[in-house]
Structure formats: C-alpha cells, structure tokens
Amino acid sequence: MPKYIFVTGGVVSSVGKGTVAASIGKILSVRGLGVGFIKIDPYVNVDAGTLNPFSHGEVFVTDDGGETDLDLGWYERFLDITTTKECNITTGQIYSEVIAKERRGDYLGQCVQIVPHVTDEIKRRIRKVGASGVDVVVVEVGGTVGDIESQPFLEAVRQMRLEEGYENTVFVHVALVLTLKATGEFKTKALQHSVNAMRSIGIQPDLIVARSDKPIDEPTRRKIALFGTLPEEAVFSSYDVECVYSVPLVLEGQGMGDYIVRRLKLAVGEPDWSEWRRTVGLYMGAEGFVRIAVCGKYTQLVDSYVSVKEALQHAGVNLGVRAEIDWIGTEKFEEDPGSIDTLSQYDGVLVPGGFGKRGTEGMIECIRYSRVNDIPFLGICFGLQLSVVEFARNVCGLRDANSTELNPSTPYPVIDLLPEQRGVGRLGGTMRLGSLPIVIREGTLAHRLYRRTEIRQRHRHRYEVNRSFWQLLQEKGLVFSGFSPDGERIEVIENPANYFFLATQYHPEYLSRPNRPEPAYLGFVRAALERRGQTQRQPTGWVTYK
Ligand code: GLN
C-alpha cells in the first residue's frame, strides 16, 4: 500500500513548495524508495497549455504530451524520473470528468455535489498514481491555504487521512517566515495564522517547513513548534541557498528523512547521497562563468523559461563554469535598432520557444546578429522557426519571408502550419506534443553532439519548416540534420558556416538533468565557453545521450 505525503503552502504563493516537495521525494528516493508525484493546480483550466508563461511560468511538457505545471520539471530534475500528465491534476480536469459522468447518467437520481462527488474524483486520481507501483506519493497542493479554489482539494486530502490511516499519510505545511530588515528578527505570526487556517479545515500539519532568507534560530523553531502543536524536531528550516539542488541536503541535515521514515513506518536502507553530493559539488566548485543572452518575450519572469535556465546551468557546471544568463526582451531591439550591438558582450545567444508576434522582429535581429558575427547560437522551437525566417530573408533574399503564425499573408511562408493542424479549431491540447523519435543525420554537428542516429525528444508546436522551401534553404547552405523517422518533419537545423549555430524544433531542456546535461545545450555552452577563450580548463567531456 502506498504512503501519501501532502505538501501545502501558507502565507504567500511561490514560497518554494515545489522545491520542498521535490526535496522530500529525493530524501526518500536515496533510501531506495520508489517515489511518485502529483501537482494539484486549483485553477479551472484543464491544463497549463492555455496559460500565459508570463503569469504562471513555463509550461512543462511530459513525455506523454501533457502540458503541465513547471513543478513537474523540478520532480524530474531532482529524481531523474519521467512524469506523466496524470501527475498534474487541475480543477478543470476534475469538473470536466464529474460533469461528463453526470451527463452519462452515472449519478442518476443523485444530487451531484462538491462533497462527495468532486472530492471522490480528486481522491480517485490521487490513488491512481498511488497504484502505479510506487512506495510513496508526494502530493503538492498548489496555491495557498485559504484560497477558494484549493478548498475541495484540501477537503479531499483531509478525507484521505481518515481513509488511508495515520501511519500512511503525512501533512507537510510550507510557510513563509518573514525577517524584519532592520533588526534581522524572525516573524512567525503569518505562519501561525496559516497553520490555524489548516486546522480550521480539519488538517493538523505533521511537519512544518519554515521558508526564510536565513536559517531560523532555535527560539523561532521552538515558537513554531509550540504554536503549531508539533515536536521541535518536526519543524524544518528551508532558507535561501545558492544552489537549489542543495535543498534536499539542507533538510536531510536537520533530520527530515529519518523523521518521515519513522512517522510513516517505512522499511528503508541507509540513504546514499554520493551521486547527489557529487552533483551539488559541481555547482559549488564551478569557477568562472559563461555569459548567455536569452532573447525572448516572457523575460520579466525567470520562471517562464525555468527549464532553459536549468539546462544552461547543468551544461555550465558540468564544464566547470556557471552560466550567467541575461534575459532580454527583444522588443527593445525593435525600438532601438542600434542596441543590438550589446549582444557582442555575450558568449552565446539563445532564442527560446514562444508564440505570437510581439518581439519577433527583435528575435530575428538577434539571430541575424549571431549568425553574421559568429556568436554561438541555439534556437529552440520558435527559435528554430525564426532562424529559418532570418536565413530566408537575409541569405536566400526572400524579403518579407515569415511564419504564417506571424504574417498569414507573407509572400514566402517558410514556416507554415503542420498539415494535421489544418482545420484544428480547439486550441487546448491540440499541438504536436510530447516525446517523438528523431533521426539524426551522420556527419552533422547534431550527430557530433548526440553521437547516435536516433533520439527521442519532447515537442510542443503547431508550425514547421514549409517543405516548398527545403530545397532553396539547403542550396543556400542551411543543413537539416534531424528529421522525423518518415522524413516529413524537420527537427534540427544547423549552419555549417558558423562555429556553432544549431536550432531544434523540439525542446531539449526538458530532458536535461543536473548530472547529465542535454547534448545540444552542452554543445552550445561549450562553444560559448570556447569563444570566451577558456579552453584551457579541463572540461568534463561530452556527455553521451541517454
Ligand atoms: N509558436 C510556434 C509553433 O506553434 C513555436 C512553439 C514553441 O516555441 N513551443 O509552432
């Protein structure tokens, strides 16, 4: 029978629940347990695919094509697991299912209610992950206690305590402890209120994780324990750290692993942290840096591209340096064309995924600048499409070439809708999504990076390189180095006239792990580092694709 660990949040959102949930999973997995995850998102959207990354952060794509919450990315990076769309539950999914059942007549004669019908559907989905062969399921309830939207979910997990039993369920409450700037004093009142809010809905937390900028002191820990009705050893301090991957070690250092193991009566071995410590050591030991410009649209919020950021960092630390990333909104290059020269300070330029017209002329200008000045360049998805537009305009001489996503009446639609997308009216969950096989052509940069001819990567797009222009683009020197197995879809392009100019239609960042950087990112960062003239450092070597 699986055990369930429910992680809730208090005081403010974005308190780091995802990292704490992932850390708890890591603490258990190093003890040899199989860990599954669920992220509950109380919004009414069915999935994250229709959300703006500017407000909710990146859409994380799973192997099975789920467009999910970015916290699944943390679970994958921390535990090196593959999540599925079932690991992300939303209000939209729950209600669609309950309403569909009602229309089918499954509840005939009954009044369909939040309790028990909606809560039953929530529990059913949580238990489905529990039945997938794991020992423990970490369930992160998004939002903050007190939110109207979270209530049915908190009620469902409250019921699960009753049904699964005390020894099989643990409630972890993560809440912010404020620090007064002037005196450095810790203020726990808001945390106390959020614990009270939990109690008022019938949940007594078993563990409290106090989030703060510095480690909390002993009097503060005692106070939280007293007001939270907990032993002091059940209060943990999760403070700001330089390297996010050290959070599991911070919590383990305070005895969290042993506490949870005892509380859930788990039969486990000694934890083996060796590999994880080695990874964290890479971060701590990284000297020097490589400067990368990420030129996109949703640059005000770093979480909009969190997997890109992590993938660059994984590549960097495995080469012995930190990636110093500047997030550049490309509209600025449209308003002030001369400012494009600022890109010359960077060792590498990356144009990430994106949708819609805003800032695209600026992105195309970034691509042109990188190509002409031979700055190492990596394009991801939209970045590939705009690289083709740039090449068509400036090398093939097709003035006004564009993607039909951006200009439906362009005379040269070098990027056009995928054929199967024609006539697709509904925008939710209908893109070309998830993990698909890709054939890599031998003798190309892509092949030198991946060192194999077949890979799998995750996708999320509606548009592609238009076949009518393949021949011209190739004649002018663009190389297509990755294809779908049927040869119909272009997956990787490169420009051999440049030192490193590569773009992928897929999103390699989703597969990057702290101890196993993704080859396209690794190659890009390595090229950037070489440009910086730091080749005398001993790189750890190309990592083989897994
Ligand atoms: N908007 C482009 C498309 O739909 C690119 C998508 C992306 O970058 N993920 O194909």
Coordinates of C-alpha atoms and ligand atoms in Angstrom, one line a residue:
M1 CA 0.0 0.0 0.0
P2 CA 1.5 3.4 -1.0
K3 CA 2.0 6.1 1.6
Y4 CA 1.0 9.7 0.9
I5 CA 2.8 12.9 1.7
F6 CA 0.7 16.0 1.2
V7 CA 2.5 19.3 0.9
T8 CA 0.5 22.5 1.4
G9 CA 1.6 26.1 1.4
G10 CA 0.9 29.1 3.6
V11 CA 1.3 32.9 3.8
V12 CA 2.3 33.5 0.2
S13 CA 2.4 31.6 -3.1
S14 CA 5.7 30.8 -4.8
V15 CA 7.1 30.0 -1.4
G16 CA 9.1 27.2 -2.8
K17 CA 6.7 24.3 -2.2
G18 CA 7.8 22.7 -5.4
T19 CA 11.4 22.6 -4.4
V20 CA 10.4 21.3 -0.9
A21 CA 8.1 18.6 -2.4
A22 CA 10.9 17.6 -4.9
S23 CA 13.4 17.5 -2.0
I24 CA 11.2 15.3 0.2
G25 CA 10.9 12.9 -2.8
K26 CA 14.7 13.0 -3.2
I27 CA 15.2 12.3 0.5
L28 CA 13.1 9.2 0.2
S29 CA 14.4 8.0 -3.2
V30 CA 18.0 8.0 -1.9
R31 CA 16.8 5.5 0.7
G32 CA 15.7 3.2 -2.2
L33 CA 12.0 4.0 -2.3
G34 CA 10.0 4.5 -5.4
V35 CA 8.5 7.9 -5.4
G36 CA 5.6 9.3 -7.5
F37 CA 4.5 12.9 -7.6
I38 CA 1.3 14.8 -8.1
K39 CA 1.0 18.5 -8.5
I40 CA -2.5 19.8 -7.9
D41 CA -3.3 23.1 -9.6
P42 CA -6.6 24.5 -8.4
Y43 CA -7.2 26.7 -11.5
V44 CA -10.2 25.9 -13.7
N45 CA -8.0 25.4 -16.9
V46 CA -7.8 21.8 -17.8
D47 CA -4.1 22.0 -18.3
A48 CA -1.3 24.6 -18.3
G49 CA -1.2 24.7 -22.1
T50 CA -3.5 27.6 -22.4
L51 CA -1.9 29.7 -19.7
N52 CA 0.5 32.6 -20.3
P53 CA 4.0 31.7 -19.1
F54 CA 4.4 35.3 -18.0
S55 CA 1.9 34.8 -15.2
H56 CA 2.2 31.1 -14.4
G57 CA 5.7 30.3 -15.5
E58 CA 6.9 27.7 -18.1
V59 CA 4.6 25.0 -19.4
F60 CA 6.4 21.8 -18.7
V61 CA 5.8 19.1 -21.4
T62 CA 5.8 15.5 -20.3
D63 CA 6.9 12.5 -22.4
D64 CA 3.2 11.6 -22.9
G65 CA 2.4 15.0 -24.2
G66 CA 0.9 16.6 -21.1
E67 CA 1.2 20.4 -20.9
T68 CA 1.7 20.7 -17.2
D69 CA 2.9 22.8 -14.3
L70 CA 6.6 23.7 -14.1
D71 CA 6.9 21.9 -10.7
L72 CA 6.9 18.6 -12.6
G73 CA 10.2 19.8 -14.1
W74 CA 11.7 20.0 -10.6
Y75 CA 10.5 16.5 -9.8
E76 CA 12.1 15.2 -12.9
R77 CA 15.4 17.1 -12.4
F78 CA 15.6 16.1 -8.7
L79 CA 14.8 12.4 -9.0
D80 CA 15.7 11.8 -12.6
I81 CA 12.3 10.3 -13.3
T82 CA 9.8 10.7 -16.1
T83 CA 6.4 12.1 -15.0
T84 CA 3.2 11.8 -17.0
K85 CA 0.1 14.0 -17.5
E86 CA -1.6 12.1 -14.6
C87 CA 0.9 13.8 -12.3
N88 CA -0.8 17.1 -12.7
I89 CA -4.4 17.4 -11.5
T90 CA -6.4 20.6 -12.1
T91 CA -9.9 21.8 -11.2
G92 CA -10.7 21.8 -14.9
Q93 CA -9.9 18.1 -15.2
I94 CA -11.9 17.2 -12.1
Y95 CA -15.0 19.1 -13.1
S96 CA -15.0 18.0 -16.8
E97 CA -14.9 14.4 -15.6
V98 CA -17.7 14.9 -13.0
I99 CA -19.9 16.7 -15.4
A100 CA -19.3 14.1 -18.2
K101 CA -20.2 11.4 -15.7
E102 CA -23.4 13.3 -14.7
R103 CA -24.4 13.6 -18.4
R104 CA -23.7 9.9 -19.0
G105 CA -26.1 9.2 -16.2
D106 CA -23.5 7.7 -13.8
Y107 CA -25.0 9.5 -10.9
L108 CA -28.6 9.0 -11.9
G109 CA -31.1 10.1 -9.3
Q110 CA -28.4 11.8 -7.2
C111 CA -27.7 15.5 -6.5
V112 CA -24.1 15.9 -7.7
Q113 CA -22.1 17.8 -5.1
I114 CA -18.6 19.0 -4.2
V115 CA -18.6 16.5 -1.3
P116 CA -18.7 13.6 -2.1
H117 CA -18.6 13.7 -6.0
V118 CA -15.9 16.2 -6.7
T119 CA -13.8 15.1 -3.7
D120 CA -14.2 11.4 -4.8
E121 CA -12.9 12.2 -8.2
I122 CA -9.9 14.0 -6.7
K123 CA -9.1 11.0 -4.5
R124 CA -9.6 8.6 -7.4
R125 CA -6.9 10.5 -9.4
I126 CA -4.5 10.7 -6.5
R127 CA -4.9 7.0 -5.8
K128 CA -4.4 6.1 -9.5
V129 CA -0.8 7.5 -9.2
G130 CA -0.6 5.6 -5.9
A131 CA -1.5 2.4 -7.7
S132 CA 1.3 2.8 -10.3
G133 CA 3.8 0.8 -8.3
V134 CA 5.4 3.5 -6.2
D135 CA 6.1 3.3 -2.5
V136 CA 5.3 6.9 -1.7
V137 CA 3.3 9.6 -3.5
V138 CA 4.2 13.2 -2.8
V139 CA 1.1 15.3 -3.5
E140 CA 1.8 19.1 -3.7
V141 CA -1.4 21.1 -3.4
G142 CA -0.8 24.3 -5.3
G143 CA -1.9 27.7 -4.1
T144 CA -2.1 28.9 -0.5
V145 CA -4.3 27.6 2.2
G146 CA -7.4 29.9 2.4
D147 CA -7.7 30.2 -1.4
I148 CA -11.3 29.4 -2.5
E149 CA -10.1 27.2 -5.4
S150 CA -8.0 24.9 -3.1
Q151 CA -10.8 24.0 -0.7
P152 CA -12.2 20.9 -2.5
F153 CA -8.6 19.6 -2.8
L154 CA -7.8 20.2 0.8
E155 CA -11.1 18.5 1.8
A156 CA -10.2 15.5 -0.3
V157 CA -6.8 15.1 1.2
R158 CA -8.3 15.6 4.7
Q159 CA -10.6 12.6 3.9
M160 CA -7.6 10.6 2.7
R161 CA -6.0 10.8 6.2
L162 CA -9.2 9.1 7.5
E163 CA -9.4 6.5 4.8
E164 CA -5.7 5.7 4.4
G165 CA -4.8 5.9 8.1
Y166 CA -2.4 8.0 10.2
E167 CA 0.6 5.8 9.5
N168 CA 0.1 6.1 5.8
T169 CA -0.3 9.9 5.5
V170 CA 1.8 12.9 6.4
F171 CA 0.9 16.6 6.1
V172 CA 3.8 18.9 5.4
H173 CA 3.0 22.6 5.6
V174 CA 5.4 25.0 4.0
A175 CA 5.1 28.6 5.0
L176 CA 7.0 31.8 4.9
V177 CA 8.7 33.3 7.9
L178 CA 9.3 37.0 7.5
T179 CA 12.5 38.6 8.5
L180 CA 12.5 42.3 9.7
K181 CA 15.2 44.0 7.7
A182 CA 16.1 46.5 10.4
T183 CA 16.7 44.0 13.2
G184 CA 17.0 40.7 11.4
E185 CA 14.3 39.4 13.7
F186 CA 12.2 36.4 12.5
K187 CA 8.4 37.0 12.5
T188 CA 6.2 33.9 12.6
K189 CA 2.8 35.3 13.1
A190 CA 1.7 34.9 9.4
L191 CA 2.9 31.3 9.6
Q192 CA 0.9 30.7 12.7
H193 CA -2.2 32.1 11.0
S194 CA -1.7 29.8 8.1
V195 CA -1.4 26.8 10.4
N196 CA -4.6 27.9 12.1
A197 CA -6.2 28.1 8.7
M198 CA -5.2 24.5 8.0
R199 CA -6.6 23.4 11.4
S200 CA -9.9 25.2 10.7
I201 CA -10.4 22.9 7.7
G202 CA -9.5 19.9 9.8
I203 CA -5.9 19.3 8.9
Q204 CA -3.2 19.4 11.6
P205 CA 0.2 19.6 9.9
D206 CA 2.7 16.8 10.9
L207 CA 5.7 18.8 9.7
I208 CA 6.3 22.5 9.2
V209 CA 8.9 23.8 6.8
A210 CA 9.7 27.4 7.6
R211 CA 10.8 29.2 4.5
S212 CA 13.0 32.2 5.2
D213 CA 16.0 34.0 3.8
K214 CA 18.3 32.8 6.6
P215 CA 18.3 29.7 8.7
I216 CA 15.8 30.2 11.6
D217 CA 17.2 30.3 15.1
E218 CA 16.3 28.0 17.9
P219 CA 13.8 30.3 19.7
T220 CA 12.0 30.7 16.4
R221 CA 11.9 26.9 15.9
R222 CA 10.6 26.4 19.4
K223 CA 7.9 29.1 18.9
I224 CA 6.7 27.5 15.6
A225 CA 6.6 24.1 17.3
L226 CA 4.6 25.4 20.2
F227 CA 2.1 27.3 18.2
G228 CA 1.9 24.5 15.6
T229 CA 1.4 21.8 18.2
L230 CA 4.4 19.8 17.0
P231 CA 7.6 18.5 18.4
E232 CA 10.5 20.7 17.7
E233 CA 12.1 18.0 15.6
A234 CA 9.2 18.3 13.2
V235 CA 10.0 21.9 12.3
F236 CA 12.4 22.4 9.5
S237 CA 14.2 25.5 8.1
S238 CA 14.4 25.9 4.4
Y239 CA 16.4 29.0 3.8
D240 CA 17.7 30.7 0.6
V241 CA 20.6 28.8 -0.9
E242 CA 22.8 29.5 -3.8
C243 CA 22.2 26.1 -5.5
V244 CA 18.6 24.8 -5.5
Y245 CA 19.9 21.2 -5.7
S246 CA 21.3 21.5 -2.2
V247 CA 17.8 22.0 -0.6
P248 CA 17.4 18.2 0.0
L249 CA 20.7 18.1 1.8
V250 CA 19.7 21.1 3.9
L251 CA 16.5 19.4 5.0
E252 CA 18.2 16.0 5.4
G253 CA 20.8 17.7 7.6
Q254 CA 18.0 18.6 10.0
G255 CA 16.8 15.0 10.2
M256 CA 13.8 15.2 7.9
G257 CA 14.5 11.8 6.2
D258 CA 14.6 9.9 9.5
Y259 CA 11.6 11.8 10.9
I260 CA 9.4 10.9 7.9
V261 CA 10.6 7.3 7.8
R262 CA 9.7 6.9 11.5
R263 CA 6.4 8.7 11.1
L264 CA 5.3 6.5 8.1
K265 CA 7.0 3.3 9.5
L266 CA 8.8 2.8 6.2
A267 CA 11.3 0.0 5.8
V268 CA 14.3 1.5 4.2
G269 CA 18.1 1.3 4.0
E270 CA 20.7 3.9 4.7
P271 CA 20.5 6.9 2.4
D272 CA 23.0 7.0 -0.4
W273 CA 23.7 10.7 -1.2
S274 CA 27.0 10.1 -3.0
E275 CA 25.8 10.9 -6.6
W276 CA 23.8 13.9 -5.4
R277 CA 26.6 15.3 -3.4
R278 CA 28.9 15.0 -6.4
T279 CA 26.3 17.0 -8.5
V280 CA 26.0 19.7 -5.8
G281 CA 29.8 19.7 -5.6
L282 CA 29.9 20.6 -9.3
Y283 CA 27.8 23.7 -8.6
M284 CA 29.9 24.7 -5.6
G285 CA 33.1 24.1 -7.4
A286 CA 32.3 25.9 -10.6
E287 CA 34.7 28.8 -11.1
G288 CA 34.5 31.3 -13.8
F289 CA 31.4 31.9 -15.9
V290 CA 30.0 31.9 -19.4
R291 CA 27.7 34.8 -20.4
I292 CA 24.5 33.8 -22.2
A293 CA 21.8 36.1 -23.6
V294 CA 18.4 34.5 -23.7
C295 CA 16.4 36.7 -26.1
G296 CA 12.7 36.1 -25.9
K297 CA 9.4 37.5 -24.9
Y298 CA 8.4 36.4 -21.4
T299 CA 11.7 37.7 -19.9
Q300 CA 10.3 39.6 -16.9
L301 CA 9.7 36.3 -15.1
V302 CA 12.6 33.9 -14.9
D303 CA 10.2 31.0 -14.3
S304 CA 8.9 31.5 -17.8
Y305 CA 11.9 29.7 -19.1
V306 CA 12.9 27.7 -16.0
S307 CA 13.9 24.5 -17.8
V308 CA 16.0 26.6 -20.2
K309 CA 17.7 28.2 -17.3
E310 CA 18.4 24.9 -15.5
A311 CA 19.6 23.2 -18.8
L312 CA 22.1 26.1 -19.3
Q313 CA 23.2 25.8 -15.7
H314 CA 23.6 21.9 -15.9
A315 CA 25.7 22.3 -19.0
G316 CA 27.8 25.1 -17.4
V317 CA 28.6 23.3 -14.2
N318 CA 29.5 20.1 -16.0
L319 CA 32.0 22.2 -17.9
G320 CA 33.3 23.8 -14.7
V321 CA 31.6 27.2 -15.0
R322 CA 28.4 29.0 -14.1
A323 CA 26.1 30.2 -16.8
E324 CA 25.5 33.9 -16.2
I325 CA 22.2 34.5 -18.0
D326 CA 20.7 37.8 -19.1
W327 CA 17.0 37.6 -20.0
I328 CA 16.5 40.1 -22.8
G329 CA 13.1 41.2 -24.1
T330 CA 13.6 41.6 -27.8
E331 CA 11.1 44.5 -28.3
K332 CA 14.0 46.7 -27.1
F333 CA 15.9 45.9 -30.3
E334 CA 12.9 46.9 -32.4
E335 CA 12.6 50.2 -30.6
D336 CA 16.3 50.9 -30.6
P337 CA 17.9 49.0 -33.5
G338 CA 21.4 50.2 -32.6
S339 CA 21.3 48.5 -29.3
I340 CA 21.7 45.1 -31.0
D341 CA 25.4 45.6 -30.6
T342 CA 25.1 44.9 -26.9
L343 CA 24.9 41.3 -27.9
S344 CA 28.6 41.3 -28.7
Q345 CA 29.3 41.1 -24.9
Y346 CA 27.8 37.6 -24.8
D347 CA 29.5 34.3 -25.3
G348 CA 26.3 32.7 -26.6
V349 CA 22.8 33.7 -27.7
L350 CA 19.7 31.6 -27.2
V351 CA 16.3 32.2 -28.7
P352 CA 13.7 30.1 -26.8
G353 CA 10.2 28.8 -27.6
G354 CA 7.4 31.3 -28.0
F355 CA 4.1 32.2 -29.5
G356 CA 2.7 35.3 -31.2
K357 CA 4.1 38.3 -32.9
R358 CA 5.3 40.5 -30.1
G359 CA 9.1 40.9 -30.2
T360 CA 9.6 38.6 -33.1
E361 CA 11.4 41.1 -35.4
G362 CA 13.8 41.7 -32.5
M363 CA 14.3 38.0 -32.1
I364 CA 15.1 37.7 -35.9
E365 CA 17.5 40.5 -35.5
C366 CA 19.3 38.7 -32.6
I367 CA 19.6 35.6 -34.8
R368 CA 21.0 37.7 -37.7
Y369 CA 23.5 39.3 -35.4
S370 CA 24.6 36.0 -34.0
R371 CA 25.0 34.4 -37.5
V372 CA 26.8 37.4 -39.0
N373 CA 29.1 37.8 -36.0
D374 CA 29.5 34.1 -35.4
I375 CA 28.3 34.2 -31.8
P376 CA 27.4 30.6 -30.8
F377 CA 23.7 30.3 -31.2
L378 CA 21.0 27.9 -30.0
G379 CA 17.4 28.2 -31.2
I380 CA 14.6 26.3 -29.5
C381 CA 11.3 25.6 -31.3
F382 CA 10.2 29.1 -32.2
G383 CA 13.9 29.9 -32.2
L384 CA 14.3 27.3 -35.0
Q385 CA 11.4 28.7 -36.9
L386 CA 12.7 32.3 -36.7
S387 CA 16.2 31.2 -37.7
V388 CA 14.7 29.8 -40.9
V389 CA 12.8 33.1 -41.4
E390 CA 16.1 35.1 -40.9
F391 CA 18.0 32.8 -43.3
A392 CA 15.3 33.0 -45.9
R393 CA 15.2 36.8 -45.7
N394 CA 18.9 37.6 -45.4
V395 CA 20.7 34.7 -47.2
C396 CA 18.1 33.5 -49.7
G397 CA 16.9 37.0 -50.5
L398 CA 13.3 36.3 -49.8
R399 CA 12.2 39.7 -48.5
D400 CA 9.2 39.6 -46.1
A401 CA 9.6 35.8 -45.6
N402 CA 7.8 34.9 -42.4
S403 CA 5.9 32.3 -40.5
T404 CA 2.2 32.2 -41.2
E405 CA 1.7 32.3 -37.5
L406 CA 3.1 35.9 -37.6
N407 CA 2.0 37.1 -41.0
P408 CA -0.7 34.9 -42.7
S409 CA -0.3 36.7 -46.0
T410 CA 3.5 36.6 -46.3
P411 CA 4.7 36.1 -49.9
Y412 CA 7.2 33.5 -48.6
P413 CA 5.6 31.3 -45.9
V414 CA 8.8 29.5 -45.0
I415 CA 7.2 28.4 -41.7
D416 CA 3.7 27.1 -42.0
L417 CA 1.1 25.1 -40.1
L418 CA 1.7 21.4 -39.7
P419 CA -0.6 19.6 -42.2
E420 CA -2.5 17.8 -39.4
Q421 CA -3.1 21.2 -37.7
R422 CA -5.3 22.5 -40.6
G423 CA -8.9 22.6 -39.5
V424 CA -8.0 22.2 -35.8
G425 CA -10.3 24.7 -34.2
R426 CA -9.8 24.0 -30.5
L427 CA -6.6 25.3 -29.0
G428 CA -6.4 23.3 -25.8
G429 CA -4.1 20.2 -26.0
T430 CA -4.0 20.0 -29.8
M431 CA -0.4 20.9 -30.7
R432 CA 2.1 18.3 -31.8
L433 CA 3.0 17.3 -28.3
G434 CA 5.3 15.0 -26.3
S435 CA 8.1 12.6 -26.9
L436 CA 8.7 11.6 -30.5
P437 CA 11.6 9.8 -32.3
I438 CA 14.1 11.8 -34.3
V439 CA 16.6 10.5 -36.8
I440 CA 19.9 12.4 -36.7
R441 CA 22.0 12.6 -39.9
E442 CA 25.5 11.4 -39.7
G443 CA 28.4 13.8 -40.3
T444 CA 26.5 16.8 -38.9
L445 CA 27.0 18.9 -35.8
A446 CA 23.9 17.3 -34.3
H447 CA 25.5 13.9 -34.8
R448 CA 28.7 15.0 -33.1
L449 CA 26.6 16.2 -30.2
Y450 CA 24.3 13.3 -29.8
R451 CA 26.7 10.6 -31.1
R452 CA 23.8 8.5 -32.2
T453 CA 21.4 8.4 -35.1
E454 CA 18.2 8.0 -33.1
I455 CA 17.0 10.1 -30.2
R456 CA 13.7 10.9 -28.6
Q457 CA 12.7 14.5 -27.6
R458 CA 9.6 16.4 -26.4
H459 CA 7.7 18.7 -28.7
R460 CA 5.1 21.4 -28.4
H461 CA 4.4 23.2 -31.7
R462 CA 1.8 23.8 -34.4
Y463 CA 4.1 25.2 -37.1
E464 CA 7.1 23.7 -39.0
V465 CA 9.5 24.4 -41.9
N466 CA 7.5 24.5 -45.1
R467 CA 8.6 21.8 -47.5
S468 CA 8.3 24.0 -50.5
F469 CA 11.3 25.9 -49.3
W470 CA 13.5 23.0 -48.2
Q471 CA 15.5 22.9 -51.4
L472 CA 16.3 26.6 -51.6
L473 CA 17.3 26.8 -48.0
Q474 CA 19.6 23.8 -48.4
E475 CA 21.1 25.2 -51.6
K476 CA 21.9 28.4 -49.8
G477 CA 23.8 26.4 -47.1
L478 CA 21.4 25.6 -44.3
V479 CA 21.8 22.0 -43.2
F480 CA 18.9 19.9 -42.0
S481 CA 20.4 17.4 -39.6
G482 CA 17.4 15.9 -37.8
F483 CA 14.1 14.6 -39.2
S484 CA 11.1 12.7 -38.0
P485 CA 11.6 9.0 -39.0
D486 CA 9.3 9.3 -42.0
G487 CA 11.4 12.2 -43.3
E488 CA 8.5 14.6 -43.3
R489 CA 9.2 16.9 -40.4
I490 CA 12.4 18.9 -39.9
E491 CA 13.7 18.5 -36.3
V492 CA 17.2 20.1 -36.3
I493 CA 18.8 22.7 -38.5
E494 CA 22.4 24.0 -38.4
N495 CA 24.5 26.4 -40.3
P496 CA 28.0 24.9 -41.0
A497 CA 29.3 28.4 -42.0
N498 CA 29.2 29.2 -38.3
Y499 CA 31.3 27.8 -35.4
F500 CA 28.1 26.8 -33.6
F501 CA 24.7 27.5 -35.0
L502 CA 22.1 24.9 -34.1
A503 CA 18.3 25.0 -33.7
T504 CA 15.9 22.3 -32.7
Q505 CA 12.1 22.0 -33.3
Y506 CA 11.9 20.1 -30.0
H507 CA 12.6 21.3 -26.5
P508 CA 15.8 19.6 -25.3
E509 CA 15.7 21.5 -22.0
Y510 CA 13.0 19.1 -20.6
L511 CA 15.5 16.2 -20.7
S512 CA 18.4 18.0 -19.0
R513 CA 19.4 16.8 -15.6
P514 CA 21.9 18.3 -13.2
N515 CA 24.3 15.4 -13.5
R516 CA 23.5 14.7 -17.2
P517 CA 23.3 17.8 -19.3
E518 CA 21.4 17.6 -22.6
P519 CA 23.8 17.3 -25.5
A520 CA 22.5 20.3 -27.6
Y521 CA 22.8 22.6 -24.5
L522 CA 26.1 21.1 -23.6
G523 CA 27.5 21.7 -27.1
F524 CA 26.1 25.2 -27.1
V525 CA 27.6 26.2 -23.7
R526 CA 30.9 24.5 -24.6
A527 CA 31.1 26.5 -27.8
A528 CA 30.3 29.7 -25.9
L529 CA 33.0 28.8 -23.4
E530 CA 35.5 28.3 -26.2
R531 CA 34.6 31.6 -27.6
R532 CA 35.4 33.1 -24.3
G533 CA 38.8 31.7 -24.6
Q534 CA 38.7 29.5 -21.6
T535 CA 39.5 26.3 -23.4
Q536 CA 42.5 25.7 -21.1
R537 CA 40.0 24.5 -18.4
Q538 CA 39.6 20.8 -18.4
P539 CA 36.1 20.1 -19.5
T540 CA 34.4 17.0 -18.1
G541 CA 33.8 15.9 -21.7
W542 CA 30.9 15.3 -23.9
V543 CA 28.1 13.5 -22.2
T544 CA 26.5 10.6 -24.1
Y545 CA 22.9 10.8 -24.7
K546 CA 20.8 8.5 -22.6
Ligands
GLN1 N1 4.6 29.1 -32.0 C1 5.4 28.1 -32.6 C2 4.5 26.9 -33.0 O1 3.4 26.8 -32.6 C3 6.5 27.7 -31.7 C4 6.1 27.0 -30.5 C5 7.1 26.8 -29.4 O2 8.1 27.5 -29.5 N2 6.9 26.0 -28.5 O3 4.9 26.1 -33.8

